[in-house]
mmCIF file of C-alpha atoms and ligand atoms in Angstrom:
data_model
loop_
_atom_site.group_PDB
_atom_site.id
_atom_site.type_symbol
_atom_site.label_atom_id
_atom_site.label_comp_id
_atom_site.label_asym_id
_atom_site.label_seq_id
_atom_site.Cartn_x
_atom_site.Cartn_y
_atom_site.Cartn_z
ATOM 1 C CA UNK J 259 0.049 0.072 0.074
ATOM 2 C CA UNK J 260 1.424 3.141 -0.886
ATOM 3 C CA UNK J 261 1.247 6.373 1.390
ATOM 4 C CA UNK J 262 -0.063 9.364 0.237
ATOM 5 C CA UNK J 263 2.080 12.326 1.126
ATOM 6 C CA UNK J 264 0.372 15.495 0.839
ATOM 7 C CA UNK J 265 2.362 18.634 0.672
ATOM 8 C CA UNK J 266 0.673 21.591 0.406
ATOM 9 C CA UNK J 267 2.131 24.046 -2.581
ATOM 10 C CA UNK J 268 -0.059 26.927 -1.595
ATOM 11 C CA UNK J 269 1.390 27.678 1.669
ATOM 12 C CA UNK J 270 1.238 31.700 1.999
ATOM 13 C CA UNK J 271 4.591 33.045 2.004
ATOM 14 C CA UNK J 272 6.047 34.108 5.191
ATOM 15 C CA UNK J 273 4.682 37.589 5.793
ATOM 16 C CA UNK J 274 7.730 40.205 4.597
ATOM 17 C CA UNK J 275 8.422 42.155 7.764
ATOM 18 C CA UNK J 276 7.788 45.606 6.737
ATOM 19 C CA UNK J 277 11.159 47.425 5.908
ATOM 20 C CA UNK J 278 12.729 49.291 9.270
ATOM 21 C CA UNK J 279 13.112 52.990 7.855
ATOM 22 C CA UNK J 280 14.247 54.471 11.273
ATOM 23 C CA UNK J 281 16.687 52.462 13.116
ATOM 24 C CA UNK J 282 15.873 52.539 16.701
ATOM 25 C CA UNK J 283 18.697 54.333 17.883
ATOM 26 C CA UNK J 284 17.867 57.101 15.235
ATOM 27 C CA UNK J 285 14.148 57.298 16.706
ATOM 28 C CA UNK J 286 15.362 57.291 20.668
ATOM 29 C CA UNK J 287 18.191 60.180 19.548
ATOM 30 C CA UNK J 288 15.713 62.129 17.582
ATOM 31 C CA UNK J 289 13.031 62.479 20.198
ATOM 32 C CA UNK J 290 15.367 62.865 23.271
ATOM 33 C CA UNK J 291 16.774 66.014 20.964
ATOM 34 C CA UNK J 292 13.162 67.157 20.163
ATOM 35 C CA UNK J 293 12.589 67.300 24.204
ATOM 36 C CA UNK J 294 15.779 68.817 24.889
ATOM 37 C CA UNK J 295 15.747 71.268 21.948
ATOM 38 C CA UNK J 296 12.323 72.566 22.853
ATOM 39 C CA UNK J 297 13.349 73.064 27.149
ATOM 40 C CA UNK J 298 16.353 74.625 25.735
ATOM 41 C CA UNK J 299 14.447 77.277 23.398
ATOM 42 C CA UNK J 300 11.880 78.054 26.350
ATOM 43 C CA UNK J 301 14.486 78.464 29.133
ATOM 44 C CA UNK J 302 16.548 80.669 26.422
ATOM 45 C CA UNK J 303 13.644 83.174 25.764
ATOM 46 C CA UNK J 304 13.386 83.466 29.738
ATOM 47 C CA UNK J 305 17.073 84.074 30.237
ATOM 48 C CA UNK J 306 17.080 86.512 26.900
ATOM 49 C CA UNK J 307 14.047 88.313 28.829
ATOM 50 C CA UNK J 308 16.359 89.416 31.640
ATOM 51 C CA UNK J 309 18.297 91.431 29.258
ATOM 52 C CA UNK J 310 17.409 91.719 25.674
ATOM 53 C CA UNK J 311 19.201 91.953 22.755
ATOM 54 C CA UNK J 312 16.470 93.643 20.452
ATOM 55 C CA UNK J 313 13.421 95.809 21.521
ATOM 56 C CA UNK J 314 11.136 92.888 22.228
ATOM 57 C CA UNK J 315 10.613 90.250 25.128
ATOM 58 C CA UNK J 316 8.977 86.934 25.273
ATOM 59 C CA UNK J 317 5.735 86.519 26.552
ATOM 60 C CA UNK J 318 6.078 85.016 29.966
ATOM 61 C CA UNK J 319 3.279 82.017 28.940
ATOM 62 C CA UNK J 320 5.972 80.400 26.456
ATOM 63 C CA UNK J 321 8.865 80.743 28.630
ATOM 64 C CA UNK J 322 10.287 78.089 31.189
ATOM 65 C CA UNK J 323 11.903 78.896 34.587
ATOM 66 C CA UNK J 324 9.630 81.751 36.003
ATOM 67 C CA UNK J 325 12.920 84.464 36.401
ATOM 68 C CA UNK J 326 16.225 84.409 35.610
ATOM 69 C CA UNK J 327 17.625 82.034 37.945
ATOM 70 C CA UNK J 328 14.975 79.237 37.296
ATOM 71 C CA UNK J 329 15.761 79.605 33.710
ATOM 72 C CA UNK J 330 19.247 79.172 33.896
ATOM 73 C CA UNK J 331 19.149 75.848 35.686
ATOM 74 C CA UNK J 332 16.893 74.375 33.348
ATOM 75 C CA UNK J 333 18.744 75.333 30.280
ATOM 76 C CA UNK J 334 21.907 74.327 32.285
ATOM 77 C CA UNK J 335 20.125 70.947 32.955
ATOM 78 C CA UNK J 336 18.796 70.472 29.463
ATOM 79 C CA UNK J 337 22.044 71.655 27.932
ATOM 80 C CA UNK J 338 23.506 67.707 29.425
ATOM 81 C CA UNK J 339 21.046 65.994 27.588
ATOM 82 C CA UNK J 340 21.085 68.076 24.175
ATOM 83 C CA UNK J 341 25.133 68.041 24.475
ATOM 84 C CA UNK J 342 25.613 63.912 25.259
ATOM 85 C CA UNK J 343 22.285 63.146 23.088
ATOM 86 C CA UNK J 344 23.740 65.380 20.131
ATOM 87 C CA UNK J 345 27.133 64.101 20.498
ATOM 88 C CA UNK J 346 25.912 60.476 20.081
ATOM 89 C CA UNK J 347 23.770 60.887 17.590
ATOM 90 C CA UNK J 348 26.874 62.573 15.475
ATOM 91 C CA UNK J 349 29.309 59.914 16.432
ATOM 92 C CA UNK J 350 26.716 57.206 15.840
ATOM 93 C CA UNK J 351 25.636 58.886 12.284
ATOM 94 C CA UNK J 352 29.283 59.169 10.798
ATOM 95 C CA UNK J 353 30.436 55.977 12.287
ATOM 96 C CA UNK J 354 27.632 54.053 10.789
ATOM 97 C CA UNK J 355 27.688 55.432 7.379
ATOM 98 C CA UNK J 356 23.825 56.940 7.822
ATOM 99 C CA UNK J 357 24.887 60.604 7.062
ATOM 100 C CA UNK J 358 27.055 59.808 4.223
ATOM 101 C CA UNK J 359 24.108 57.541 2.959
ATOM 102 C CA UNK J 360 21.272 59.157 3.599
ATOM 103 C CA UNK J 361 22.291 62.607 3.603
ATOM 104 C CA UNK J 362 24.372 63.033 0.736
ATOM 105 C CA UNK J 363 25.306 64.224 -1.917
ATOM 106 C CA UNK J 364 23.430 67.095 -1.999
ATOM 107 C CA UNK J 365 23.511 68.778 -5.442
ATOM 108 C CA UNK J 366 21.922 72.558 -6.148
ATOM 109 C CA UNK J 367 20.323 70.864 -9.128
ATOM 110 C CA UNK J 368 18.595 68.155 -7.082
ATOM 111 C CA UNK J 369 17.000 70.735 -4.360
ATOM 112 C CA UNK J 370 15.788 73.091 -6.988
ATOM 113 C CA UNK J 371 13.977 70.229 -8.657
ATOM 114 C CA UNK J 372 12.469 68.796 -5.505
ATOM 115 C CA UNK J 373 11.745 72.056 -4.095
ATOM 116 C CA UNK J 374 9.952 72.855 -7.083
ATOM 117 C CA UNK J 375 8.238 69.280 -7.030
ATOM 118 C CA UNK J 376 7.502 70.190 -3.216
ATOM 119 C CA UNK J 377 5.822 73.562 -3.797
ATOM 120 C CA UNK J 378 3.739 72.096 -6.462
ATOM 121 C CA UNK J 379 2.604 68.977 -4.316
ATOM 122 C CA UNK J 380 4.126 66.777 -7.125
ATOM 123 C CA UNK J 381 6.827 65.015 -4.712
ATOM 124 C CA UNK J 382 6.729 61.440 -4.282
ATOM 125 C CA UNK J 383 6.499 59.921 -1.075
ATOM 126 C CA UNK J 384 6.430 56.394 -1.342
ATOM 127 C CA UNK J 385 9.846 55.713 -0.454
ATOM 128 C CA UNK J 386 10.670 56.684 2.986
ATOM 129 C CA UNK J 387 14.095 55.008 2.929
ATOM 130 C CA UNK J 388 15.602 57.958 0.916
ATOM 131 C CA UNK J 389 15.311 61.500 1.698
ATOM 132 C CA UNK J 390 14.709 64.087 -0.900
ATOM 133 C CA UNK J 391 16.936 66.686 -1.812
ATOM 134 C CA UNK J 392 15.390 69.104 0.086
ATOM 135 C CA UNK J 393 15.125 66.868 3.322
ATOM 136 C CA UNK J 394 18.695 66.207 2.995
ATOM 137 C CA UNK J 395 19.779 69.640 2.868
ATOM 138 C CA UNK J 396 17.044 70.643 5.674
ATOM 139 C CA UNK J 397 18.551 67.797 7.642
ATOM 140 C CA UNK J 398 22.161 68.441 7.129
ATOM 141 C CA UNK J 399 22.078 72.325 7.705
ATOM 142 C CA UNK J 400 19.975 71.635 11.092
ATOM 143 C CA UNK J 401 22.757 69.343 12.310
ATOM 144 C CA UNK J 402 25.362 72.195 11.450
ATOM 145 C CA UNK J 403 23.143 74.711 13.301
ATOM 146 C CA UNK J 404 22.849 72.259 16.156
ATOM 147 C CA UNK J 405 26.577 72.169 16.553
ATOM 148 C CA UNK J 406 26.974 76.249 16.124
ATOM 149 C CA UNK J 407 24.329 76.719 18.784
ATOM 150 C CA UNK J 408 26.089 74.511 21.380
ATOM 151 C CA UNK J 409 29.385 75.865 20.554
ATOM 152 C CA UNK J 410 28.467 79.480 20.759
ATOM 153 C CA UNK J 411 26.529 78.611 24.041
ATOM 154 C CA UNK J 412 29.761 77.331 25.398
ATOM 155 C CA UNK J 413 31.363 80.302 24.596
ATOM 156 C CA UNK J 414 28.838 82.504 26.120
ATOM 157 C CA UNK J 415 28.695 80.383 29.320
ATOM 158 C CA UNK J 416 32.636 79.909 29.956
ATOM 159 C CA UNK J 417 33.944 82.981 28.040
ATOM 160 C CA UNK J 418 37.173 83.055 30.160
ATOM 161 C CA UNK J 419 37.759 79.390 30.238
ATOM 162 C CA UNK J 420 36.773 78.705 26.672
ATOM 163 C CA UNK J 421 38.478 82.313 25.532
ATOM 164 C CA UNK J 422 39.654 80.684 22.242
ATOM 165 C CA UNK J 423 36.227 79.590 21.066
ATOM 166 C CA UNK J 424 34.686 82.707 22.152
ATOM 167 C CA UNK J 425 37.106 84.782 20.323
ATOM 168 C CA UNK J 426 36.397 82.340 17.373
ATOM 169 C CA UNK J 427 33.119 83.879 17.098
ATOM 170 C CA UNK J 428 34.343 87.264 17.280
ATOM 171 C CA UNK J 429 33.934 88.000 21.511
ATOM 172 C CA UNK J 430 31.199 87.333 23.741
ATOM 173 C CA UNK J 431 28.477 89.973 22.436
ATOM 174 C CA UNK J 432 28.754 88.528 18.478
ATOM 175 C CA UNK J 433 28.352 84.902 19.914
ATOM 176 C CA UNK J 434 25.293 86.192 21.754
ATOM 177 C CA UNK J 435 23.960 87.064 18.284
ATOM 178 C CA UNK J 436 25.082 83.912 16.672
ATOM 179 C CA UNK J 437 23.333 81.944 19.636
ATOM 180 C CA UNK J 438 20.128 83.848 18.927
ATOM 181 C CA UNK J 439 20.451 83.725 15.162
ATOM 182 C CA UNK J 440 21.039 79.652 15.759
ATOM 183 C CA UNK J 441 17.767 79.635 17.900
ATOM 184 C CA UNK J 442 15.561 81.606 15.279
ATOM 185 C CA UNK J 443 16.795 79.056 12.436
ATOM 186 C CA UNK J 444 15.831 76.038 14.713
ATOM 187 C CA UNK J 445 12.386 77.609 15.356
ATOM 188 C CA UNK J 446 11.783 78.092 11.747
ATOM 189 C CA UNK J 447 12.972 74.691 10.896
ATOM 190 C CA UNK J 448 10.584 73.446 13.520
ATOM 191 C CA UNK J 449 7.424 74.955 12.068
ATOM 192 C CA UNK J 450 8.336 73.564 8.431
ATOM 193 C CA UNK J 451 9.791 70.295 9.833
ATOM 194 C CA UNK J 452 6.409 69.519 12.365
ATOM 195 C CA UNK J 453 4.016 70.930 9.401
ATOM 196 C CA UNK J 454 5.324 68.314 6.996
ATOM 197 C CA UNK J 455 5.687 65.608 9.465
ATOM 198 C CA UNK J 456 1.995 66.274 9.839
ATOM 199 C CA UNK J 457 1.424 66.437 6.072
ATOM 200 C CA UNK J 458 3.130 62.931 5.570
ATOM 201 C CA UNK J 459 1.697 61.167 8.622
ATOM 202 C CA UNK J 460 3.390 57.817 7.671
ATOM 203 C CA UNK J 461 6.848 59.589 8.267
ATOM 204 C CA UNK J 462 6.108 60.387 11.617
ATOM 205 C CA UNK J 463 4.566 56.923 12.244
ATOM 206 C CA UNK J 464 8.267 55.638 10.907
ATOM 207 C CA UNK J 465 10.072 58.012 13.310
ATOM 208 C CA UNK J 466 7.799 56.669 16.424
ATOM 209 C CA UNK J 467 7.556 52.921 15.739
ATOM 210 C CA UNK J 468 10.440 52.335 13.180
ATOM 211 C CA UNK J 469 8.502 51.203 10.208
HETATM 212 C C1 LIG Q 746 8.556 68.098 18.053
HETATM 213 C C2 LIG Q 746 8.622 67.874 17.333
HETATM 214 C C3 LIG Q 746 9.267 67.108 16.100
HETATM 215 C C4 LIG Q 746 8.580 66.282 15.279
HETATM 216 C C5 LIG Q 746 7.093 66.142 15.110
HETATM 217 C C6 LIG Q 746 9.757 65.833 14.180
HETATM 218 C C7 LIG Q 746 9.196 64.640 13.166
HETATM 219 C C8 LIG Q 746 10.118 64.063 12.600
HETATM 220 C C9 LIG Q 746 9.981 63.293 11.479
HETATM 221 C C10 LIG Q 746 8.808 62.394 11.271
HETATM 222 C C11 LIG Q 746 11.177 62.713 10.931
HETATM 223 C C12 LIG Q 746 11.483 61.870 9.873
HETATM 224 C C13 LIG Q 746 10.810 62.783 8.417
HETATM 225 C C14 LIG Q 746 11.463 61.957 7.332
HETATM 226 O O1 LIG Q 746 11.139 60.801 7.040
HETATM 227 O O2 LIG Q 746 11.782 62.875 6.546
HETATM 228 C C15 LIG Q 746 12.279 63.651 11.424
HETATM 229 C C16 LIG Q 746 13.443 63.401 11.354
HETATM 230 C C17 LIG Q 746 14.563 64.397 11.766
HETATM 231 N N1 LIG Q 746 14.164 65.428 12.728
HETATM 232 FE FE1 LIG Q 746 12.782 65.899 13.398
HETATM 233 N N2 LIG Q 746 10.857 66.034 14.665
HETATM 234 C C18 LIG Q 746 10.639 67.052 15.470
HETATM 235 C C19 LIG Q 746 11.576 67.897 16.046
HETATM 236 C C20 LIG Q 746 12.769 67.893 16.012
HETATM 237 C C21 LIG Q 746 13.981 68.783 16.117
HETATM 238 C C22 LIG Q 746 13.604 69.819 17.286
HETATM 239 C C23 LIG Q 746 14.942 68.506 15.650
HETATM 240 C C24 LIG Q 746 16.284 69.604 15.614
HETATM 241 C C25 LIG Q 746 16.383 70.807 15.872
HETATM 242 C C26 LIG Q 746 14.892 67.756 14.407
HETATM 243 C C27 LIG Q 746 15.593 67.144 13.291
HETATM 244 C C28 LIG Q 746 15.364 66.308 12.573
HETATM 245 C C29 LIG Q 746 16.446 65.429 12.061
HETATM 246 C C30 LIG Q 746 17.969 65.886 11.871
HETATM 247 C C31 LIG Q 746 15.652 64.516 11.129
HETATM 248 C C32 LIG Q 746 16.968 63.548 10.338
HETATM 249 C C33 LIG Q 746 16.979 62.476 11.269
HETATM 250 C C34 LIG Q 746 17.872 61.382 10.641
HETATM 251 O O3 LIG Q 746 17.305 60.708 9.295
HETATM 252 O O4 LIG Q 746 19.110 60.768 11.137
HETATM 253 N N3 LIG Q 746 13.594 67.273 14.712
HETATM 254 N N4 LIG Q 746 11.598 64.529 12.385
#
Protein backbone atom coordinates (compact mmCIF):
# COMPACT_ATOMS: atom_id res chain seq x y z
CA UNK A 1 0.00 0.00 0.00
CA UNK A 2 1.46 3.29 -0.93
CA UNK A 3 1.29 6.22 1.36
CA UNK A 4 0.06 9.44 0.05
CA UNK A 5 2.16 12.33 1.07
CA UNK A 6 0.26 15.50 0.86
CA UNK A 7 2.33 18.58 0.45
CA UNK A 8 0.80 21.93 0.41
CA UNK A 9 2.20 24.02 -2.38
CA UNK A 10 -0.07 26.84 -1.60
CA UNK A 11 1.30 27.87 1.75
CA UNK A 12 1.13 31.61 1.99
CA UNK A 13 4.62 33.08 1.91
CA UNK A 14 5.86 34.20 5.31
CA UNK A 15 4.73 37.78 5.72
CA UNK A 16 7.63 39.97 4.74
CA UNK A 17 8.53 42.20 7.60
CA UNK A 18 7.99 45.83 6.81
CA UNK A 19 11.32 47.50 6.22
CA UNK A 20 12.79 49.37 9.13
CA UNK A 21 12.84 52.97 7.96
CA UNK A 22 14.21 54.59 11.09
CA UNK A 23 16.45 52.42 13.27
CA UNK A 24 15.86 52.50 17.02
CA UNK A 25 18.92 54.62 17.77
CA UNK A 26 17.79 57.36 15.36
CA UNK A 27 14.29 57.38 16.86
CA UNK A 28 15.50 57.44 20.46
CA UNK A 29 18.03 60.18 19.86
CA UNK A 30 15.66 62.20 17.67
CA UNK A 31 12.98 62.38 20.36
CA UNK A 32 15.45 63.06 23.19
CA UNK A 33 16.82 65.85 21.00
CA UNK A 34 13.34 67.24 20.35
CA UNK A 35 12.57 67.40 24.09
CA UNK A 36 15.98 68.89 24.93
CA UNK A 37 15.68 71.50 22.14
CA UNK A 38 12.24 72.62 23.29
CA UNK A 39 13.41 72.92 26.92
CA UNK A 40 16.49 74.86 25.78
CA UNK A 41 14.45 77.23 23.61
CA UNK A 42 11.77 77.97 26.24
CA UNK A 43 14.27 78.51 29.06
CA UNK A 44 16.50 80.46 26.66
CA UNK A 45 13.66 82.91 25.97
CA UNK A 46 13.36 83.55 29.71
CA UNK A 47 17.11 84.16 29.99
CA UNK A 48 16.89 86.53 27.00
CA UNK A 49 14.12 88.47 28.75
CA UNK A 50 16.52 89.36 31.59
CA UNK A 51 18.68 91.27 29.11
CA UNK A 52 17.02 91.55 25.68
CA UNK A 53 19.21 91.94 22.59
CA UNK A 54 16.39 93.55 20.61
CA UNK A 55 13.44 95.77 21.38
CA UNK A 56 11.12 92.94 22.41
CA UNK A 57 10.83 90.20 24.98
CA UNK A 58 9.09 86.84 24.95
CA UNK A 59 5.72 86.40 26.62
CA UNK A 60 6.11 84.70 29.99
CA UNK A 61 3.43 82.24 28.96
CA UNK A 62 5.83 80.58 26.50
CA UNK A 63 8.96 80.68 28.64
CA UNK A 64 10.30 78.19 31.17
CA UNK A 65 11.84 78.80 34.57
CA UNK A 66 9.78 81.70 35.91
CA UNK A 67 12.75 84.01 36.41
CA UNK A 68 16.41 84.30 35.36
CA UNK A 69 17.75 81.94 38.03
CA UNK A 70 15.13 79.27 37.37
CA UNK A 71 15.57 79.54 33.62
CA UNK A 72 19.35 79.15 33.91
CA UNK A 73 18.87 75.95 35.93
CA UNK A 74 16.56 74.54 33.23
CA UNK A 75 18.92 75.69 30.46
CA UNK A 76 21.99 74.06 32.03
CA UNK A 77 20.11 70.86 32.90
CA UNK A 78 18.77 70.41 29.35
CA UNK A 79 22.18 71.41 27.99
CA UNK A 80 23.68 68.12 29.19
CA UNK A 81 20.86 66.16 27.60
CA UNK A 82 21.30 68.02 24.31
CA UNK A 83 25.10 67.83 24.29
CA UNK A 84 25.48 64.17 25.25
CA UNK A 85 22.61 63.03 23.01
CA UNK A 86 23.77 65.27 20.15
CA UNK A 87 27.33 64.03 20.39
CA UNK A 88 26.15 60.41 20.45
CA UNK A 89 23.97 61.08 17.37
CA UNK A 90 26.86 62.72 15.49
CA UNK A 91 29.30 59.91 16.32
CA UNK A 92 26.79 57.16 15.44
CA UNK A 93 25.68 59.01 12.30
CA UNK A 94 29.24 59.21 10.99
CA UNK A 95 30.40 55.80 12.27
CA UNK A 96 27.48 53.84 10.76
CA UNK A 97 27.71 55.73 7.47
CA UNK A 98 24.10 56.92 7.91
CA UNK A 99 24.94 60.56 7.23
CA UNK A 100 26.88 59.63 4.08
CA UNK A 101 24.13 57.32 2.85
CA UNK A 102 21.03 59.34 3.75
CA UNK A 103 22.09 62.99 3.73
CA UNK A 104 24.56 63.06 0.84
CA UNK A 105 25.14 64.02 -1.89
CA UNK A 106 23.31 67.36 -1.88
CA UNK A 107 23.37 69.01 -5.31
CA UNK A 108 21.91 72.46 -6.11
CA UNK A 109 20.12 70.99 -9.13
CA UNK A 110 18.59 68.24 -7.02
CA UNK A 111 17.44 70.71 -4.36
CA UNK A 112 15.83 73.01 -6.98
CA UNK A 113 14.02 70.16 -8.75
CA UNK A 114 12.70 68.69 -5.48
CA UNK A 115 11.78 72.09 -4.07
CA UNK A 116 9.72 72.85 -7.18
CA UNK A 117 8.05 69.45 -6.95
CA UNK A 118 7.37 69.95 -3.23
CA UNK A 119 5.80 73.37 -3.72
CA UNK A 120 3.49 72.02 -6.42
CA UNK A 121 2.65 68.96 -4.26
CA UNK A 122 4.20 66.64 -6.85
CA UNK A 123 6.91 65.23 -4.62
CA UNK A 124 6.66 61.45 -4.18
CA UNK A 125 6.57 60.12 -0.62
CA UNK A 126 6.33 56.39 -1.45
CA UNK A 127 9.88 55.56 -0.48
CA UNK A 128 10.58 56.72 3.06
CA UNK A 129 14.01 55.11 3.08
CA UNK A 130 15.60 57.78 0.89
CA UNK A 131 15.44 61.45 1.74
CA UNK A 132 14.76 63.86 -1.13
CA UNK A 133 17.19 66.71 -1.72
CA UNK A 134 15.15 69.23 0.27
CA UNK A 135 15.08 66.90 3.27
CA UNK A 136 18.82 66.27 2.93
CA UNK A 137 19.57 69.98 2.83
CA UNK A 138 17.30 70.77 5.79
CA UNK A 139 18.57 67.88 7.93
CA UNK A 140 22.27 68.45 7.18
CA UNK A 141 21.71 72.18 7.69
CA UNK A 142 19.92 71.84 11.02
CA UNK A 143 22.56 69.41 12.30
CA UNK A 144 25.20 72.06 11.48
CA UNK A 145 23.08 74.74 13.21
CA UNK A 146 22.84 72.40 16.22
CA UNK A 147 26.65 72.24 16.40
CA UNK A 148 26.97 76.04 16.12
CA UNK A 149 24.30 76.74 18.76
CA UNK A 150 26.10 74.45 21.24
CA UNK A 151 29.53 75.97 20.50
CA UNK A 152 28.26 79.57 20.70
CA UNK A 153 26.41 78.66 23.91
CA UNK A 154 29.61 77.24 25.42
CA UNK A 155 31.46 80.41 24.50
CA UNK A 156 28.96 82.67 26.30
CA UNK A 157 28.77 80.29 29.27
CA UNK A 158 32.56 80.08 29.86
CA UNK A 159 34.06 83.08 28.00
CA UNK A 160 37.17 83.05 30.22
CA UNK A 161 37.97 79.34 30.30
CA UNK A 162 36.99 78.90 26.63
CA UNK A 163 38.35 82.26 25.44
CA UNK A 164 39.74 80.84 22.18
CA UNK A 165 36.33 79.49 21.28
CA UNK A 166 34.71 82.81 22.21
CA UNK A 167 37.32 84.64 20.11
CA UNK A 168 36.50 82.35 17.19
CA UNK A 169 32.96 83.77 17.23
CA UNK A 170 34.32 87.34 17.31
CA UNK A 171 33.91 87.81 21.06
CA UNK A 172 31.22 87.45 23.69
CA UNK A 173 28.77 89.97 22.21
CA UNK A 174 28.85 88.51 18.70
CA UNK A 175 28.54 84.98 20.12
CA UNK A 176 25.27 86.06 21.80
CA UNK A 177 23.87 87.19 18.45
CA UNK A 178 25.07 83.99 16.77
CA UNK A 179 23.34 81.98 19.52
CA UNK A 180 20.11 83.94 18.98
CA UNK A 181 20.22 83.55 15.17
CA UNK A 182 20.72 79.77 15.54
CA UNK A 183 17.71 79.61 17.90
CA UNK A 184 15.62 81.49 15.31
CA UNK A 185 16.72 79.09 12.54
CA UNK A 186 15.80 76.10 14.71
CA UNK A 187 12.34 77.60 15.40
CA UNK A 188 11.80 78.19 11.67
CA UNK A 189 12.97 74.66 10.91
CA UNK A 190 10.63 73.28 13.59
CA UNK A 191 7.57 75.02 12.13
CA UNK A 192 8.25 73.63 8.64
CA UNK A 193 9.45 70.25 9.95
CA UNK A 194 6.43 69.59 12.18
CA UNK A 195 4.02 70.79 9.46
CA UNK A 196 5.59 68.39 6.94
CA UNK A 197 5.56 65.52 9.45
CA UNK A 198 1.82 66.08 9.92
CA UNK A 199 1.28 66.34 6.14
CA UNK A 200 3.03 62.99 5.59
CA UNK A 201 1.85 61.07 8.69
CA UNK A 202 3.56 57.82 7.68
CA UNK A 203 6.92 59.57 8.09
CA UNK A 204 5.87 60.46 11.64
CA UNK A 205 4.79 56.87 12.24
CA UNK A 206 8.19 55.65 11.01
CA UNK A 207 9.94 58.05 13.37
CA UNK A 208 7.87 56.64 16.25
CA UNK A 209 7.64 52.89 15.61
CA UNK A 210 10.37 52.52 12.99
CA UNK A 211 8.26 51.21 10.08
C1 LIG B 1 8.57 67.85 18.26
C2 LIG B 1 8.64 68.05 17.02
C3 LIG B 1 9.26 67.15 16.01
C4 LIG B 1 8.60 66.28 15.20
C5 LIG B 1 7.09 65.97 15.19
C6 LIG B 1 9.59 65.66 14.31
C7 LIG B 1 9.33 64.71 13.37
C8 LIG B 1 10.26 64.11 12.54
C9 LIG B 1 9.99 63.09 11.57
C10 LIG B 1 8.60 62.51 11.29
C11 LIG B 1 11.15 62.76 10.96
C12 LIG B 1 11.34 61.76 9.82
C13 LIG B 1 10.85 62.52 8.63
C14 LIG B 1 11.29 62.05 7.34
O1 LIG B 1 11.12 60.86 7.00
O2 LIG B 1 11.79 62.94 6.65
C15 LIG B 1 12.20 63.57 11.53
C16 LIG B 1 13.55 63.52 11.19
C17 LIG B 1 14.50 64.40 11.63
N1 LIG B 1 14.27 65.43 12.53
FE1 LIG B 1 12.55 65.81 13.55
N2 LIG B 1 10.81 66.20 14.60
C18 LIG B 1 10.67 67.10 15.62
C19 LIG B 1 11.67 67.86 16.21
C20 LIG B 1 12.96 67.97 15.70
C21 LIG B 1 13.96 68.89 16.20
C22 LIG B 1 13.77 69.86 17.35
C23 LIG B 1 15.07 68.71 15.43
C24 LIG B 1 16.39 69.43 15.48
C25 LIG B 1 16.53 70.67 15.80
C26 LIG B 1 14.78 67.66 14.46
C27 LIG B 1 15.66 67.20 13.52
C28 LIG B 1 15.46 66.12 12.70
C29 LIG B 1 16.50 65.51 11.87
C30 LIG B 1 17.96 65.95 11.75
C31 LIG B 1 15.89 64.42 11.22
C32 LIG B 1 16.58 63.41 10.30
C33 LIG B 1 17.15 62.35 11.22
C34 LIG B 1 17.95 61.26 10.55
O3 LIG B 1 17.51 60.75 9.52
O4 LIG B 1 19.03 60.89 11.10
N3 LIG B 1 13.49 67.24 14.65
N4 LIG B 1 11.62 64.39 12.48
